[in-house]
Short mmCIF file of C-alpha atoms and ligand atoms in Angstrom, two decimals:
data_model
loop_
_atom_site.label_atom_id
_atom_site.label_comp_id
_atom_site.label_asym_id
_atom_site.label_seq_id
_atom_site.Cartn_x
_atom_site.Cartn_y
_atom_site.Cartn_z
CA MET B 1 18.01 -2.12 -48.92
CA THR B 2 15.99 0.07 -51.25
CA SER B 3 18.96 0.11 -53.60
CA VAL B 4 19.11 -3.61 -54.29
CA ALA B 5 17.51 -3.04 -57.70
CA ALA B 6 20.10 -0.33 -58.47
CA LEU B 7 22.91 -2.59 -57.30
CA HIS B 8 21.56 -5.36 -59.55
CA ARG B 9 21.70 -3.04 -62.55
CA ASP B 10 25.28 -2.04 -61.69
CA VAL B 11 26.46 -5.62 -61.22
CA PHE B 12 24.64 -7.30 -64.11
CA GLY B 13 24.20 -4.38 -66.51
CA ALA B 14 20.43 -4.77 -66.89
CA ALA B 15 17.36 -4.08 -64.77
CA ALA B 16 16.01 -6.83 -62.53
CA SER B 17 12.60 -8.26 -63.38
CA GLY B 18 11.55 -7.66 -59.78
CA VAL B 19 12.53 -7.65 -56.11
CA TRP B 20 11.33 -10.26 -53.62
CA SER B 21 11.91 -10.35 -49.87
CA ALA B 22 11.61 -12.76 -46.95
CA PRO B 23 11.96 -12.16 -43.21
CA GLY B 24 14.18 -13.57 -40.48
CA ARG B 25 12.33 -14.96 -37.46
CA VAL B 26 12.36 -15.34 -33.73
CA ASN B 27 10.62 -18.28 -32.19
CA LEU B 28 8.52 -17.24 -29.19
CA ILE B 29 8.48 -20.77 -27.76
CA GLY B 30 8.68 -24.38 -28.95
CA GLU B 31 12.41 -24.92 -29.37
CA HIS B 32 13.92 -28.09 -30.83
CA THR B 33 10.40 -29.39 -31.27
CA ASP B 34 10.01 -29.00 -35.05
CA TYR B 35 12.05 -32.09 -35.99
CA ASN B 36 10.17 -34.00 -33.28
CA GLY B 37 6.80 -33.44 -34.97
CA GLY B 38 5.94 -30.86 -32.31
CA LEU B 39 4.54 -27.34 -32.09
CA VAL B 40 6.39 -24.07 -32.70
CA LEU B 41 5.34 -20.43 -32.35
CA PRO B 42 7.58 -18.10 -34.40
CA ILE B 43 7.03 -14.52 -35.54
CA ALA B 44 8.53 -13.04 -38.69
CA LEU B 45 11.00 -10.24 -38.01
CA PRO B 46 10.83 -6.79 -39.55
CA GLN B 47 14.39 -7.50 -40.76
CA ARG B 48 14.34 -8.99 -44.26
CA THR B 49 16.50 -10.34 -47.06
CA CYS B 50 15.81 -8.82 -50.47
CA ALA B 51 16.59 -10.51 -53.78
CA ALA B 52 16.54 -8.56 -57.04
CA CYS B 53 16.26 -11.19 -59.77
CA SER B 54 16.07 -11.72 -63.52
CA PRO B 55 15.48 -15.05 -65.24
CA ARG B 56 18.06 -16.33 -67.74
CA GLY B 57 17.56 -18.53 -70.77
CA ASP B 58 20.36 -20.93 -69.79
CA ARG B 59 21.26 -22.97 -66.69
CA VAL B 60 23.68 -20.50 -65.16
CA LEU B 61 23.06 -18.90 -61.76
CA ARG B 62 24.91 -15.67 -61.04
CA VAL B 63 24.57 -14.34 -57.50
CA HIS B 64 25.88 -11.13 -56.04
CA SER B 65 25.72 -10.44 -52.30
CA ALA B 66 25.91 -6.86 -51.04
CA GLN B 67 27.12 -8.18 -47.67
CA VAL B 68 29.85 -10.47 -48.99
CA GLY B 69 30.71 -8.07 -51.83
CA GLU B 70 31.29 -10.79 -54.42
CA THR B 71 29.57 -12.33 -57.42
CA VAL B 72 29.56 -16.11 -57.77
CA GLU B 73 28.63 -18.10 -60.87
CA VAL B 74 27.18 -21.60 -60.55
CA ASP B 75 26.32 -24.06 -63.32
CA LEU B 76 22.97 -25.47 -62.16
CA ASP B 77 23.88 -28.88 -63.56
CA THR B 78 26.67 -29.19 -60.96
CA VAL B 79 24.40 -28.51 -57.97
CA GLY B 80 23.62 -31.47 -55.71
CA VAL B 81 24.17 -32.92 -52.26
CA GLY B 82 26.93 -30.86 -50.61
CA THR B 83 27.63 -28.71 -53.72
CA PRO B 84 28.17 -25.79 -53.90
CA THR B 85 29.51 -24.91 -50.45
CA GLY B 86 29.26 -21.59 -48.59
CA TRP B 87 26.48 -19.03 -48.84
CA THR B 88 25.65 -19.79 -52.49
CA ALA B 89 24.40 -23.23 -51.38
CA TYR B 90 21.27 -21.56 -50.02
CA VAL B 91 20.53 -19.91 -53.37
CA ALA B 92 21.54 -22.70 -55.75
CA GLY B 93 19.99 -25.27 -53.39
CA VAL B 94 16.53 -23.78 -53.74
CA LEU B 95 16.63 -23.93 -57.55
CA TRP B 96 17.94 -27.51 -57.29
CA ALA B 97 15.20 -28.55 -54.86
CA LEU B 98 12.47 -27.00 -57.04
CA ALA B 99 13.85 -28.87 -60.06
CA GLU B 100 13.92 -32.10 -58.02
CA ASP B 101 10.21 -31.48 -57.31
CA GLY B 102 9.60 -31.44 -61.05
CA HIS B 103 9.43 -27.69 -61.61
CA ALA B 104 10.91 -26.21 -64.79
CA VAL B 105 13.48 -23.75 -63.42
CA ARG B 106 16.29 -22.09 -65.34
CA GLY B 107 19.23 -19.90 -64.41
CA MET B 108 18.84 -16.51 -62.79
CA ASP B 109 20.82 -13.37 -62.06
CA VAL B 110 20.32 -12.59 -58.37
CA THR B 111 21.41 -9.68 -56.19
CA ILE B 112 21.04 -10.11 -52.45
CA ASP B 113 20.86 -7.47 -49.74
CA SER B 114 19.80 -8.15 -46.17
CA ASP B 115 19.40 -6.58 -42.76
CA VAL B 116 18.80 -9.92 -41.03
CA PRO B 117 21.81 -10.31 -38.72
CA PHE B 118 23.98 -13.16 -40.00
CA GLY B 119 24.93 -16.04 -37.68
CA ALA B 120 22.68 -14.65 -34.92
CA GLY B 121 20.19 -17.52 -34.78
CA LEU B 122 17.60 -15.33 -36.52
CA SER B 123 17.34 -17.50 -39.64
CA SER B 124 19.23 -15.42 -42.15
CA SER B 125 19.71 -18.58 -44.22
CA ALA B 126 15.97 -19.32 -44.36
CA ALA B 127 15.30 -15.68 -45.30
CA LEU B 128 17.76 -16.03 -48.17
CA GLU B 129 16.28 -19.34 -49.35
CA CYS B 130 12.71 -18.07 -49.17
CA ALA B 131 13.42 -14.75 -50.93
CA VAL B 132 15.02 -16.67 -53.81
CA GLY B 133 12.26 -19.29 -53.72
CA ALA B 134 9.62 -16.57 -53.93
CA ALA B 135 11.42 -15.02 -56.91
CA ALA B 136 11.76 -18.37 -58.68
CA SER B 137 8.07 -19.08 -58.11
CA ASP B 138 6.99 -15.86 -59.79
CA LEU B 139 9.63 -15.78 -62.53
CA PHE B 140 9.06 -19.38 -63.63
CA GLY B 141 5.28 -19.36 -63.13
CA LEU B 142 5.29 -21.98 -60.35
CA ARG B 143 2.44 -20.35 -58.36
CA LEU B 144 3.94 -21.33 -55.00
CA LEU B 145 3.03 -18.07 -53.23
CA PHE B 146 -0.60 -18.47 -54.05
CA ASP B 147 -1.98 -19.69 -50.69
CA ASP B 148 -0.76 -21.29 -47.47
CA ALA B 149 -0.74 -24.79 -48.99
CA SER B 150 1.45 -23.78 -51.94
CA ARG B 151 3.65 -21.71 -49.63
CA ALA B 152 4.13 -24.81 -47.47
CA THR B 153 5.28 -26.67 -50.60
CA LEU B 154 7.83 -23.92 -51.30
CA ALA B 155 8.95 -24.05 -47.65
CA ALA B 156 9.57 -27.79 -48.03
CA ALA B 157 11.78 -27.16 -51.06
CA CYS B 158 13.75 -24.55 -49.09
CA VAL B 159 14.20 -27.04 -46.22
CA ARG B 160 15.50 -29.58 -48.70
CA ALA B 161 18.01 -27.03 -50.01
CA GLU B 162 19.23 -26.47 -46.47
CA ASN B 163 19.33 -30.16 -45.48
CA GLU B 164 20.76 -31.64 -48.64
CA VAL B 165 22.76 -28.95 -50.42
CA ALA B 166 23.91 -26.79 -47.48
CA GLY B 167 24.16 -29.85 -45.20
CA ALA B 168 22.41 -28.41 -42.11
CA MET B 169 19.82 -30.90 -40.80
CA THR B 170 17.43 -28.23 -39.54
CA GLY B 171 13.79 -28.97 -38.94
CA GLY B 172 11.68 -26.62 -41.05
CA MET B 173 10.35 -24.05 -38.61
CA ASP B 174 12.43 -21.22 -40.09
CA GLN B 175 11.31 -21.66 -43.69
CA SER B 176 7.67 -22.07 -42.61
CA ALA B 177 7.94 -18.86 -40.58
CA ALA B 178 9.45 -16.98 -43.52
CA LEU B 179 6.66 -18.12 -45.87
CA LEU B 180 3.57 -18.38 -43.64
CA CYS B 181 3.76 -15.74 -40.88
CA ARG B 182 1.41 -12.76 -40.87
CA ALA B 183 2.05 -9.24 -39.57
CA ASP B 184 1.02 -8.71 -35.93
CA HIS B 185 0.53 -12.47 -35.47
CA ALA B 186 2.59 -15.40 -34.27
CA LEU B 187 2.39 -18.60 -36.31
CA LEU B 188 1.29 -21.70 -34.41
CA LEU B 189 2.60 -24.50 -36.60
CA ASP B 190 1.95 -28.15 -35.96
CA CYS B 191 5.04 -29.75 -37.49
CA ARG B 192 3.39 -33.19 -37.63
CA SER B 193 0.15 -32.29 -39.44
CA GLY B 194 1.29 -29.06 -41.09
CA GLU B 195 -1.75 -27.28 -39.62
CA THR B 196 -1.35 -23.58 -38.84
CA GLU B 197 -3.12 -20.98 -36.74
CA HIS B 198 -2.38 -17.26 -36.69
CA VAL B 199 -2.32 -16.08 -33.08
CA PRO B 200 -2.68 -12.32 -32.51
CA PHE B 201 0.63 -10.91 -31.24
CA ASP B 202 0.52 -7.17 -30.79
CA LEU B 203 2.47 -6.32 -27.64
CA ALA B 204 2.36 -2.56 -28.25
CA SER B 205 -1.37 -2.47 -27.55
CA THR B 206 -0.71 -3.49 -23.93
CA GLY B 207 2.47 -1.44 -23.49
CA HIS B 208 4.90 -4.34 -23.85
CA VAL B 209 7.94 -5.00 -26.02
CA LEU B 210 9.80 -8.06 -27.24
CA LEU B 211 13.50 -7.30 -27.02
CA VAL B 212 15.96 -9.42 -29.02
CA THR B 213 19.56 -9.68 -27.84
CA ASP B 214 22.03 -10.91 -30.43
CA THR B 215 24.77 -12.18 -28.11
CA ARG B 216 27.24 -12.34 -31.01
CA ALA B 217 28.43 -15.65 -29.64
CA GLU B 218 29.15 -17.92 -32.58
CA HIS B 219 26.27 -19.98 -33.89
CA GLU B 220 26.55 -22.76 -36.48
CA LEU B 221 23.91 -25.34 -37.27
CA ASN B 222 26.09 -27.72 -39.24
CA ASP B 223 28.85 -28.19 -36.66
CA GLY B 224 27.55 -31.50 -35.29
CA GLN B 225 25.88 -30.41 -32.02
CA TYR B 226 22.51 -29.74 -33.63
CA GLY B 227 22.63 -33.06 -35.48
CA GLU B 228 23.62 -34.82 -32.26
CA ARG B 229 20.52 -33.47 -30.45
CA ARG B 230 18.35 -34.53 -33.34
CA ALA B 231 19.85 -38.05 -33.27
CA SER B 232 19.29 -38.35 -29.49
CA ALA B 233 15.66 -37.34 -29.86
CA GLU B 234 15.20 -39.93 -32.62
CA GLN B 235 16.86 -42.58 -30.47
CA ALA B 236 14.60 -41.76 -27.52
CA ALA B 237 11.54 -42.03 -29.79
CA ALA B 238 12.77 -45.36 -31.15
CA GLU B 239 13.33 -46.77 -27.64
CA LEU B 240 9.80 -45.68 -26.72
CA GLY B 241 8.37 -47.31 -29.84
CA VAL B 242 6.87 -44.09 -31.23
CA SER B 243 7.59 -42.44 -34.56
CA SER B 244 8.45 -39.12 -32.89
CA LEU B 245 8.52 -37.65 -29.38
CA ARG B 246 5.31 -35.80 -30.27
CA ASP B 247 3.55 -39.10 -29.70
CA VAL B 248 4.55 -39.25 -26.01
CA ASP B 249 1.54 -38.34 -23.86
CA PRO B 250 2.66 -35.71 -21.30
CA ALA B 251 0.42 -37.44 -18.72
CA GLY B 252 2.51 -40.60 -19.05
CA LEU B 253 5.86 -38.81 -19.26
CA ASP B 254 7.39 -40.16 -16.03
CA ASP B 255 6.71 -43.77 -17.01
CA ALA B 256 8.03 -43.17 -20.50
CA LEU B 257 11.22 -41.56 -19.17
CA ALA B 258 11.79 -44.42 -16.73
CA SER B 259 11.93 -46.87 -19.62
CA LEU B 260 14.72 -45.01 -21.48
CA SER B 261 18.20 -46.47 -21.46
CA ASP B 262 20.17 -43.51 -20.08
CA ASP B 263 19.89 -40.22 -18.32
CA VAL B 264 20.91 -38.07 -21.31
CA LEU B 265 18.07 -39.51 -23.40
CA ARG B 266 15.69 -38.99 -20.47
CA ARG B 267 16.57 -35.31 -20.24
CA ARG B 268 16.41 -34.78 -24.00
CA ALA B 269 12.97 -36.40 -24.18
CA ARG B 270 11.71 -34.51 -21.13
CA HIS B 271 12.62 -31.21 -22.78
CA VAL B 272 10.80 -32.02 -26.01
CA VAL B 273 7.61 -33.29 -24.38
CA THR B 274 7.36 -30.47 -21.83
CA GLU B 275 8.27 -27.84 -24.43
CA ILE B 276 5.44 -28.93 -26.73
CA ALA B 277 3.06 -28.60 -23.76
CA ARG B 278 4.44 -25.12 -23.05
CA VAL B 279 3.60 -24.01 -26.61
CA ARG B 280 -0.04 -24.92 -26.07
CA GLU B 281 -0.03 -23.08 -22.74
CA ALA B 282 1.64 -20.02 -24.24
CA VAL B 283 -0.95 -19.82 -27.01
CA ALA B 284 -3.75 -20.01 -24.42
CA ALA B 285 -2.04 -17.33 -22.31
CA LEU B 286 -1.54 -15.04 -25.33
CA ARG B 287 -5.18 -15.43 -26.34
CA ALA B 288 -6.21 -14.63 -22.73
CA GLY B 289 -3.88 -11.59 -22.63
CA ASP B 290 -1.99 -13.13 -19.68
CA LEU B 291 1.55 -11.93 -20.39
CA ASP B 292 2.76 -12.82 -16.89
CA GLU B 293 2.04 -16.42 -17.75
CA VAL B 294 3.75 -16.08 -21.15
CA GLY B 295 6.81 -14.76 -19.28
CA ARG B 296 6.74 -17.66 -16.84
CA LEU B 297 6.63 -20.08 -19.78
CA PHE B 298 9.60 -18.30 -21.43
CA ASP B 299 11.59 -18.82 -18.20
CA ALA B 300 10.60 -22.48 -17.95
CA SER B 301 11.53 -23.02 -21.60
CA HIS B 302 14.95 -21.50 -21.07
CA ALA B 303 15.65 -23.65 -18.00
CA SER B 304 14.64 -26.77 -19.92
CA LEU B 305 16.86 -25.88 -22.91
CA ARG B 306 19.76 -25.07 -20.59
CA ASP B 307 19.53 -28.01 -18.19
CA ASP B 308 17.81 -30.83 -20.11
CA TYR B 309 18.56 -30.18 -23.78
CA GLU B 310 21.91 -28.49 -23.05
CA VAL B 311 21.88 -26.11 -26.01
CA SER B 312 22.34 -22.82 -24.16
CA CYS B 313 25.68 -21.14 -23.47
CA ASP B 314 27.05 -18.61 -20.98
CA GLU B 315 26.25 -15.59 -23.15
CA LEU B 316 22.62 -16.68 -23.59
CA ASP B 317 22.22 -17.44 -19.88
CA VAL B 318 23.72 -14.09 -18.86
CA SER B 319 21.57 -12.12 -21.32
CA VAL B 320 18.43 -13.83 -20.01
CA GLU B 321 19.33 -13.27 -16.34
CA ALA B 322 20.21 -9.62 -16.92
CA ALA B 323 16.92 -8.93 -18.72
CA ARG B 324 14.99 -10.59 -15.91
CA SER B 325 16.84 -8.60 -13.25
CA ALA B 326 15.79 -5.43 -15.08
CA GLY B 327 12.10 -6.27 -15.04
CA ALA B 328 11.44 -8.77 -17.84
CA LEU B 329 8.29 -10.85 -17.38
CA GLY B 330 10.31 -13.69 -18.84
CA ALA B 331 13.26 -14.36 -21.13
CA ARG B 332 14.71 -17.26 -23.07
CA MET B 333 17.15 -18.27 -25.74
CA THR B 334 15.55 -18.50 -29.19
CA GLY B 335 16.52 -20.67 -32.15
CA GLY B 336 18.98 -23.53 -32.21
CA GLY B 337 21.22 -22.28 -29.38
CA PHE B 338 24.98 -22.68 -28.78
CA GLY B 339 25.16 -18.90 -29.27
CA GLY B 340 22.81 -16.71 -31.26
CA SER B 341 20.02 -14.66 -29.73
CA SER B 342 17.72 -14.45 -26.73
CA ILE B 343 14.34 -12.74 -26.34
CA ALA B 344 12.87 -10.92 -23.35
CA LEU B 345 9.25 -9.90 -22.77
CA LEU B 346 9.29 -6.49 -21.12
CA PRO B 347 7.01 -3.65 -20.05
CA ALA B 348 7.84 -0.85 -22.52
CA ASP B 349 9.18 1.39 -19.74
CA ALA B 350 11.74 -1.26 -18.70
CA VAL B 351 13.33 -1.72 -22.14
CA ASP B 352 16.13 0.83 -21.70
CA ALA B 353 17.05 -0.57 -18.29
CA ALA B 354 17.04 -4.12 -19.65
CA GLU B 355 19.29 -3.19 -22.55
CA ALA B 356 21.66 -1.37 -20.19
CA ALA B 357 21.71 -4.37 -17.84
CA VAL B 358 22.54 -6.79 -20.65
CA VAL B 359 25.28 -4.54 -22.04
CA ALA B 360 26.77 -4.06 -18.56
CA ALA B 361 26.72 -7.79 -17.82
CA PHE B 362 28.54 -8.55 -21.07
CA ALA B 363 31.14 -5.87 -20.33
CA GLU B 364 31.70 -7.38 -16.88
CA HIS B 365 32.47 -10.74 -18.50
CA GLY B 366 34.77 -9.09 -21.03
CA TRP B 367 32.61 -10.23 -23.97
CA ASP B 368 31.95 -8.28 -27.18
CA ALA B 369 29.02 -5.88 -26.78
CA PRO B 370 25.70 -7.57 -27.64
CA ARG B 371 23.19 -5.96 -30.00
CA CYS B 372 19.73 -5.39 -28.50
CA PHE B 373 16.73 -4.37 -30.59
CA PRO B 374 12.94 -4.44 -30.14
CA VAL B 375 10.92 -6.36 -32.72
CA THR B 376 7.34 -6.59 -33.88
CA ALA B 377 5.72 -9.39 -35.87
CA GLY B 378 6.37 -8.80 -39.58
CA SER B 379 4.98 -10.33 -42.77
CA ALA B 380 5.95 -13.39 -44.83
CA ALA B 381 7.87 -13.52 -48.11
CA HIS B 382 6.40 -11.42 -50.90
CA ARG B 383 7.17 -9.47 -54.04
CA GLU B 384 8.38 -5.97 -53.17
CA ALA B 385 8.57 -4.39 -56.60
C1 GLA C 401 17.17 -23.92 -35.76
C2 GLA C 401 16.59 -24.82 -36.85
C3 GLA C 401 15.09 -25.02 -36.65
C4 GLA C 401 14.78 -25.44 -35.22
C5 GLA C 401 15.50 -24.54 -34.21
C6 GLA C 401 15.33 -25.01 -32.80
O1 GLA C 401 16.66 -22.64 -35.90
O2 GLA C 401 16.81 -24.24 -38.10
O3 GLA C 401 14.62 -25.96 -37.57
O4 GLA C 401 15.08 -26.79 -35.00
O5 GLA C 401 16.88 -24.46 -34.49
O6 GLA C 401 14.01 -24.89 -32.39
#
């Protein structure tokens, strides 16, 4: 990663103007709530995507990826809904979205290197968008890293790149996490009002660890399932006469559910409304230092995602069960689901046993070995050099 500037010089024959980076994320709790105007509670990962960049005088974007090992050239005037396709959509899309917002952006030479696992539900695409967005902000004088309000504006442009150019109708949590999180804190984001709170999250001080398991089960957000969940949630809100499921009062949930037209919509709505309530409870438990309660909420969230929202999969369920059997206070899938990663809250002295239990359970099922790694709460997108 430290060599991204050197790689840039090799590929493009001139030094980069600077290096910017943005983190992946795990969401502690509040899953599939962002596009329902709900609450989310992500942390930034220590794993980051770095972008060495130089501005150009013309409207050409040249991007080299150390992971893909190729350089792609894009004429910015051809970028739009659905174009280009593939990984360059996340880079070109950000410049397109900033231009759509009225910012004067030009072409860039960009070299990407990343240690955010790809396709693991850890928001490698948002890390890529936000690293490039941060670079564009500084290089073109847009001042979008200036404070939380301007960072939220940049996050919105990155969401637009993902929704419109890359064609994944994701909700915005990932880009907000990459641009607004603070080290040693979780970000409580109200996706309806945009309000944020930084909730202290320093497990090491109490001898605990957050263990991520990348199940390596395939995870795609633009394969239809994610969009289908989003459409169901919108339909449930429409039938209830509210603009989003955030507006359903948990106290009146049973009555609201009874008025929905079918059982699938009832279960989808129940997940969203109860999950938003669990975020509030988790924040209170974290502030009170009650990690047993945080673990209980992780478990309840997983059950709701598995049974009501139906976005888990065998690999996620097995990883969660194995971590619990080895002493986790709680465990759950994180991110969009259908594969990707889970998280487990563990006493530090149980981490090795939990990892061994997860690896053994996967071997028993004949699945590829998962990758387990502990994480701490990292920092948002910034200029590295
Ligand atoms: C993906 C999306 C987010 C969010 C989560 C589920 O990560 O990118 O916007 O909807 O799924 O909570």
